[in-house]
Amino acid sequence: MKFKSKGFTLIEIMVSTAILSILLSVIFSIFISTQKNIKKTEIKSELQLNAKKLLECINRTMQAGYIYSISNNNVNFINSTSENLIIDNIVLKNDDGETFTFNLDKNTHKLFYSYDGGQFNKSDVIENVHNIKVSIINGESGTTYKECDSLKLSVTLAKNGPYKDIIDYVVTTNLYFRNAN
Protein backbone atom coordinates (compact mmCIF):
# COMPACT_ATOMS: atom_id res chain seq x y z
CA MET A 1 0.00 0.00 0.00
CA LYS A 2 1.20 3.42 -0.93
CA PHE A 3 0.73 6.35 1.39
CA LYS A 4 0.91 9.92 0.24
CA SER A 5 2.27 11.88 3.18
CA LYS A 6 1.31 15.47 3.70
CA GLY A 7 4.02 18.02 4.53
CA PHE A 8 7.00 19.82 3.13
CA THR A 9 10.14 18.40 1.73
CA LEU A 10 13.52 19.54 2.93
CA ILE A 11 14.16 21.35 -0.36
CA GLU A 12 10.90 23.31 -0.07
CA ILE A 13 11.81 24.41 3.46
CA MET A 14 15.31 25.49 2.37
CA VAL A 15 13.97 27.49 -0.60
CA SER A 16 11.33 29.24 1.52
CA THR A 17 13.94 30.01 4.22
CA ALA A 18 16.28 31.50 1.60
CA ILE A 19 13.50 33.69 0.17
CA LEU A 20 12.49 34.78 3.67
CA SER A 21 16.08 35.69 4.60
CA ILE A 22 16.47 37.78 1.42
CA LEU A 23 13.23 39.63 2.15
CA LEU A 24 14.18 40.22 5.79
CA SER A 25 17.61 41.59 4.84
CA VAL A 26 16.01 44.07 2.41
CA ILE A 27 13.41 45.12 4.99
CA PHE A 28 16.07 45.45 7.70
CA SER A 29 18.34 47.64 5.54
CA ILE A 30 15.39 49.91 4.68
CA PHE A 31 14.47 50.11 8.37
CA ILE A 32 18.03 51.02 9.44
CA SER A 33 18.32 53.64 6.70
CA THR A 34 14.99 55.18 7.70
CA GLN A 35 16.00 55.25 11.38
CA LYS A 36 19.26 57.00 10.50
CA ASN A 37 17.44 59.62 8.42
CA ILE A 38 14.90 60.21 11.19
CA LYS A 39 17.70 60.74 13.73
CA LYS A 40 19.51 63.16 11.38
CA THR A 41 16.27 65.09 10.89
CA GLU A 42 15.72 65.29 14.65
CA ILE A 43 19.25 66.61 15.18
CA LYS A 44 18.90 69.14 12.33
CA SER A 45 15.61 70.30 13.85
CA GLU A 46 17.27 70.72 17.26
CA LEU A 47 20.08 72.75 15.68
CA GLN A 48 17.52 74.93 13.88
CA LEU A 49 15.73 75.61 17.18
CA ASN A 50 19.05 76.61 18.73
CA ALA A 51 19.71 78.85 15.72
CA LYS A 52 16.30 80.50 16.16
CA LYS A 53 17.09 81.18 19.82
CA LEU A 54 20.47 82.62 18.78
CA LEU A 55 18.87 84.94 16.21
CA GLU A 56 16.43 86.18 18.85
CA CYS A 57 19.38 87.08 21.10
CA ILE A 58 21.16 88.79 18.20
CA ASN A 59 17.99 90.73 17.42
CA ARG A 60 18.05 92.17 20.97
CA THR A 61 21.64 93.36 20.47
CA MET A 62 20.74 95.62 17.55
CA GLN A 63 20.19 98.38 20.14
CA ALA A 64 23.94 98.44 20.67
CA GLY A 65 26.04 101.27 19.32
CA TYR A 66 29.51 99.78 19.23
CA ILE A 67 31.71 96.83 20.07
CA TYR A 68 33.28 97.21 23.50
CA SER A 69 35.34 94.02 23.47
CA ILE A 70 35.92 91.15 21.05
CA SER A 71 38.27 88.31 21.96
CA ASN A 72 39.40 84.73 21.53
CA ASN A 73 41.27 82.91 24.31
CA ASN A 74 41.46 86.19 26.26
CA VAL A 75 43.24 87.99 23.39
CA ASN A 76 41.36 91.20 22.56
CA PHE A 77 40.92 92.01 18.86
CA ILE A 78 39.10 95.33 19.28
CA ASN A 79 41.71 97.19 17.19
CA SER A 80 41.99 94.44 14.58
CA THR A 81 40.87 94.68 10.95
CA SER A 82 40.97 90.91 10.34
CA GLU A 83 38.37 89.23 8.17
CA ASN A 84 36.63 86.05 9.38
CA LEU A 85 37.91 86.37 12.92
CA ILE A 86 37.04 83.37 15.10
CA ILE A 87 36.02 84.56 18.55
CA ASP A 88 34.71 83.19 21.84
CA ASN A 89 33.59 86.44 23.49
CA ILE A 90 32.02 89.69 22.30
CA VAL A 91 30.66 92.57 24.37
CA LEU A 92 28.52 95.25 22.73
CA LYS A 93 27.43 98.51 24.36
CA ASN A 94 25.14 101.42 23.62
CA ASP A 95 25.40 105.07 24.68
CA ASP A 96 23.28 104.41 27.79
CA GLY A 97 25.90 101.97 29.07
CA GLU A 98 23.79 98.87 28.50
CA THR A 99 25.88 95.83 27.61
CA PHE A 100 25.12 92.78 25.50
CA THR A 101 27.52 89.88 26.05
CA PHE A 102 28.01 86.64 24.13
CA ASN A 103 30.44 84.17 25.71
CA LEU A 104 31.23 80.78 24.13
CA ASP A 105 32.40 77.96 26.39
CA LYS A 106 34.48 75.86 24.02
CA ASN A 107 34.50 72.83 26.33
CA THR A 108 30.72 72.46 26.61
CA HIS A 109 29.89 74.15 23.26
CA LYS A 110 27.41 76.44 24.99
CA LEU A 111 26.96 80.09 24.08
CA PHE A 112 25.91 82.23 27.03
CA TYR A 113 24.07 85.50 26.41
CA SER A 114 23.48 88.27 28.92
CA TYR A 115 21.91 91.68 28.62
CA ASP A 116 23.00 94.72 30.64
CA GLY A 117 25.60 92.83 32.61
CA GLY A 118 22.99 90.52 34.08
CA GLN A 119 23.68 86.98 35.14
CA PHE A 120 23.64 84.27 32.51
CA ASN A 121 20.28 82.56 32.82
CA LYS A 122 19.57 79.00 31.73
CA SER A 123 17.12 80.40 29.17
CA ASP A 124 19.96 82.47 27.72
CA VAL A 125 22.08 79.46 26.79
CA ILE A 126 22.38 78.29 23.20
CA GLU A 127 23.76 74.76 22.98
CA ASN A 128 25.84 72.96 20.34
CA VAL A 129 27.72 76.12 19.22
CA HIS A 130 31.13 75.19 17.86
CA ASN A 131 32.48 78.51 16.64
CA ILE A 132 31.65 82.13 15.92
CA LYS A 133 33.19 84.02 13.00
CA VAL A 134 32.87 87.77 12.64
CA SER A 135 33.91 90.20 9.96
CA ILE A 136 33.36 93.89 9.35
CA ILE A 137 30.90 94.90 6.66
CA ASN A 138 30.37 98.35 5.16
CA GLY A 139 33.72 99.44 6.49
CA GLU A 140 36.50 101.16 4.62
CA SER A 141 39.87 99.53 4.36
CA GLY A 142 41.55 99.72 7.75
CA THR A 143 38.31 99.97 9.76
CA THR A 144 38.74 98.29 13.13
CA TYR A 145 36.10 96.41 15.08
CA LYS A 146 35.96 99.32 17.52
CA GLU A 147 35.04 101.74 14.70
CA CYS A 148 32.64 99.57 12.71
CA ASP A 149 28.87 100.03 12.70
CA SER A 150 27.96 96.60 11.35
CA LEU A 151 29.15 93.01 11.60
CA LYS A 152 28.68 89.82 9.69
CA LEU A 153 28.20 86.98 12.17
CA SER A 154 28.56 83.36 11.13
CA VAL A 155 27.81 80.82 13.85
CA THR A 156 28.37 77.09 13.35
CA LEU A 157 26.15 74.79 15.37
CA ALA A 158 27.07 71.11 15.27
CA LYS A 159 26.16 67.87 16.95
CA ASN A 160 27.21 64.23 16.62
CA GLY A 161 24.78 62.29 14.51
CA PRO A 162 24.09 58.60 14.19
CA TYR A 163 27.06 56.43 13.26
CA LYS A 164 29.66 59.00 14.42
CA ASP A 165 28.97 61.55 11.69
CA ILE A 166 28.78 65.26 12.54
CA ILE A 167 25.73 67.24 11.51
CA ASP A 168 26.29 70.97 11.31
CA TYR A 169 24.11 73.99 10.70
CA VAL A 170 25.57 77.40 9.89
CA VAL A 171 23.69 80.60 10.71
CA THR A 172 24.92 83.75 8.99
CA THR A 173 23.42 87.15 9.66
CA ASN A 174 24.36 90.78 9.41
CA LEU A 175 24.19 92.86 12.57
CA TYR A 176 23.66 96.60 12.03
CA PHE A 177 23.92 98.71 15.16
CA ARG A 178 20.88 100.99 15.41
CA ASN A 179 22.58 103.42 17.76
CA ALA A 180 25.95 103.60 16.04
CA ASN A 181 27.69 106.97 16.14
CSV table of C-alpha atoms in Angstrom, one decimal:
chain,number,residue,atom,x,y,z
A,1,MET,CA,0.0,0.0,0.0
A,2,LYS,CA,1.2,3.4,-0.9
A,3,PHE,CA,0.7,6.4,1.4
A,4,LYS,CA,0.9,9.9,0.2
A,5,SER,CA,2.3,11.9,3.2
A,6,LYS,CA,1.3,15.5,3.7
A,7,GLY,CA,4.0,18.0,4.5
A,8,PHE,CA,7.0,19.8,3.1
A,9,THR,CA,10.1,18.4,1.7
A,10,LEU,CA,13.5,19.5,2.9
A,11,ILE,CA,14.2,21.3,-0.4
A,12,GLU,CA,10.9,23.3,-0.1
A,13,ILE,CA,11.8,24.4,3.5
A,14,MET,CA,15.3,25.5,2.4
A,15,VAL,CA,14.0,27.5,-0.6
A,16,SER,CA,11.3,29.2,1.5
A,17,THR,CA,13.9,30.0,4.2
A,18,ALA,CA,16.3,31.5,1.6
A,19,ILE,CA,13.5,33.7,0.2
A,20,LEU,CA,12.5,34.8,3.7
A,21,SER,CA,16.1,35.7,4.6
A,22,ILE,CA,16.5,37.8,1.4
A,23,LEU,CA,13.2,39.6,2.2
A,24,LEU,CA,14.2,40.2,5.8
A,25,SER,CA,17.6,41.6,4.8
A,26,VAL,CA,16.0,44.1,2.4
A,27,ILE,CA,13.4,45.1,5.0
A,28,PHE,CA,16.1,45.4,7.7
A,29,SER,CA,18.3,47.6,5.5
A,30,ILE,CA,15.4,49.9,4.7
A,31,PHE,CA,14.5,50.1,8.4
A,32,ILE,CA,18.0,51.0,9.4
A,33,SER,CA,18.3,53.6,6.7
A,34,THR,CA,15.0,55.2,7.7
A,35,GLN,CA,16.0,55.2,11.4
A,36,LYS,CA,19.3,57.0,10.5
A,37,ASN,CA,17.4,59.6,8.4
A,38,ILE,CA,14.9,60.2,11.2
A,39,LYS,CA,17.7,60.7,13.7
A,40,LYS,CA,19.5,63.2,11.4
A,41,THR,CA,16.3,65.1,10.9
A,42,GLU,CA,15.7,65.3,14.7
A,43,ILE,CA,19.3,66.6,15.2
A,44,LYS,CA,18.9,69.1,12.3
A,45,SER,CA,15.6,70.3,13.9
A,46,GLU,CA,17.3,70.7,17.3
A,47,LEU,CA,20.1,72.8,15.7
A,48,GLN,CA,17.5,74.9,13.9
A,49,LEU,CA,15.7,75.6,17.2
A,50,ASN,CA,19.1,76.6,18.7
A,51,ALA,CA,19.7,78.9,15.7
A,52,LYS,CA,16.3,80.5,16.2
A,53,LYS,CA,17.1,81.2,19.8
A,54,LEU,CA,20.5,82.6,18.8
A,55,LEU,CA,18.9,84.9,16.2
A,56,GLU,CA,16.4,86.2,18.8
A,57,CYS,CA,19.4,87.1,21.1
A,58,ILE,CA,21.2,88.8,18.2
A,59,ASN,CA,18.0,90.7,17.4
A,60,ARG,CA,18.1,92.2,21.0
A,61,THR,CA,21.6,93.4,20.5
A,62,MET,CA,20.7,95.6,17.6
A,63,GLN,CA,20.2,98.4,20.1
A,64,ALA,CA,23.9,98.4,20.7
A,65,GLY,CA,26.0,101.3,19.3
A,66,TYR,CA,29.5,99.8,19.2
A,67,ILE,CA,31.7,96.8,20.1
A,68,TYR,CA,33.3,97.2,23.5
A,69,SER,CA,35.3,94.0,23.5
A,70,ILE,CA,35.9,91.1,21.1
A,71,SER,CA,38.3,88.3,22.0
A,72,ASN,CA,39.4,84.7,21.5
A,73,ASN,CA,41.3,82.9,24.3
A,74,ASN,CA,41.5,86.2,26.3
A,75,VAL,CA,43.2,88.0,23.4
A,76,ASN,CA,41.4,91.2,22.6
A,77,PHE,CA,40.9,92.0,18.9
A,78,ILE,CA,39.1,95.3,19.3
A,79,ASN,CA,41.7,97.2,17.2
A,80,SER,CA,42.0,94.4,14.6
A,81,THR,CA,40.9,94.7,11.0
A,82,SER,CA,41.0,90.9,10.3
A,83,GLU,CA,38.4,89.2,8.2
A,84,ASN,CA,36.6,86.1,9.4
A,85,LEU,CA,37.9,86.4,12.9
A,86,ILE,CA,37.0,83.4,15.1
A,87,ILE,CA,36.0,84.6,18.6
A,88,ASP,CA,34.7,83.2,21.8
A,89,ASN,CA,33.6,86.4,23.5
A,90,ILE,CA,32.0,89.7,22.3
A,91,VAL,CA,30.7,92.6,24.4
A,92,LEU,CA,28.5,95.2,22.7
A,93,LYS,CA,27.4,98.5,24.4
A,94,ASN,CA,25.1,101.4,23.6
A,95,ASP,CA,25.4,105.1,24.7
A,96,ASP,CA,23.3,104.4,27.8
A,97,GLY,CA,25.9,102.0,29.1
A,98,GLU,CA,23.8,98.9,28.5
A,99,THR,CA,25.9,95.8,27.6
A,100,PHE,CA,25.1,92.8,25.5
A,101,THR,CA,27.5,89.9,26.1
A,102,PHE,CA,28.0,86.6,24.1
A,103,ASN,CA,30.4,84.2,25.7
A,104,LEU,CA,31.2,80.8,24.1
A,105,ASP,CA,32.4,78.0,26.4
A,106,LYS,CA,34.5,75.9,24.0
A,107,ASN,CA,34.5,72.8,26.3
A,108,THR,CA,30.7,72.5,26.6
A,109,HIS,CA,29.9,74.1,23.3
A,110,LYS,CA,27.4,76.4,25.0
A,111,LEU,CA,27.0,80.1,24.1
A,112,PHE,CA,25.9,82.2,27.0
A,113,TYR,CA,24.1,85.5,26.4
A,114,SER,CA,23.5,88.3,28.9
A,115,TYR,CA,21.9,91.7,28.6
A,116,ASP,CA,23.0,94.7,30.6
A,117,GLY,CA,25.6,92.8,32.6
A,118,GLY,CA,23.0,90.5,34.1
A,119,GLN,CA,23.7,87.0,35.1
A,120,PHE,CA,23.6,84.3,32.5
A,121,ASN,CA,20.3,82.6,32.8
A,122,LYS,CA,19.6,79.0,31.7
A,123,SER,CA,17.1,80.4,29.2
A,124,ASP,CA,20.0,82.5,27.7
A,125,VAL,CA,22.1,79.5,26.8
A,126,ILE,CA,22.4,78.3,23.2
A,127,GLU,CA,23.8,74.8,23.0
A,128,ASN,CA,25.8,73.0,20.3
A,129,VAL,CA,27.7,76.1,19.2
A,130,HIS,CA,31.1,75.2,17.9
A,131,ASN,CA,32.5,78.5,16.6
A,132,ILE,CA,31.7,82.1,15.9
A,133,LYS,CA,33.2,84.0,13.0
A,134,VAL,CA,32.9,87.8,12.6
A,135,SER,CA,33.9,90.2,10.0
A,136,ILE,CA,33.4,93.9,9.3
A,137,ILE,CA,30.9,94.9,6.7
A,138,ASN,CA,30.4,98.3,5.2
A,139,GLY,CA,33.7,99.4,6.5
A,140,GLU,CA,36.5,101.2,4.6
A,141,SER,CA,39.9,99.5,4.4
A,142,GLY,CA,41.6,99.7,7.8
A,143,THR,CA,38.3,100.0,9.8
A,144,THR,CA,38.7,98.3,13.1
A,145,TYR,CA,36.1,96.4,15.1
A,146,LYS,CA,36.0,99.3,17.5
A,147,GLU,CA,35.0,101.7,14.7
A,148,CYS,CA,32.6,99.6,12.7
A,149,ASP,CA,28.9,100.0,12.7
A,150,SER,CA,28.0,96.6,11.4
A,151,LEU,CA,29.2,93.0,11.6
A,152,LYS,CA,28.7,89.8,9.7
A,153,LEU,CA,28.2,87.0,12.2
A,154,SER,CA,28.6,83.4,11.1
A,155,VAL,CA,27.8,80.8,13.8
A,156,THR,CA,28.4,77.1,13.3
A,157,LEU,CA,26.1,74.8,15.4
A,158,ALA,CA,27.1,71.1,15.3
A,159,LYS,CA,26.2,67.9,17.0
A,160,ASN,CA,27.2,64.2,16.6
A,161,GLY,CA,24.8,62.3,14.5
A,162,PRO,CA,24.1,58.6,14.2
A,163,TYR,CA,27.1,56.4,13.3
A,164,LYS,CA,29.7,59.0,14.4
A,165,ASP,CA,29.0,61.6,11.7
A,166,ILE,CA,28.8,65.3,12.5
A,167,ILE,CA,25.7,67.2,11.5
A,168,ASP,CA,26.3,71.0,11.3
A,169,TYR,CA,24.1,74.0,10.7
A,170,VAL,CA,25.6,77.4,9.9
A,171,VAL,CA,23.7,80.6,10.7
A,172,THR,CA,24.9,83.7,9.0
A,173,THR,CA,23.4,87.1,9.7
A,174,ASN,CA,24.4,90.8,9.4
A,175,LEU,CA,24.2,92.9,12.6
A,176,TYR,CA,23.7,96.6,12.0
A,177,PHE,CA,23.9,98.7,15.2
A,178,ARG,CA,20.9,101.0,15.4
A,179,ASN,CA,22.6,103.4,17.8
A,180,ALA,CA,26.0,103.6,16.0
A,181,ASN,CA,27.7,107.0,16.1
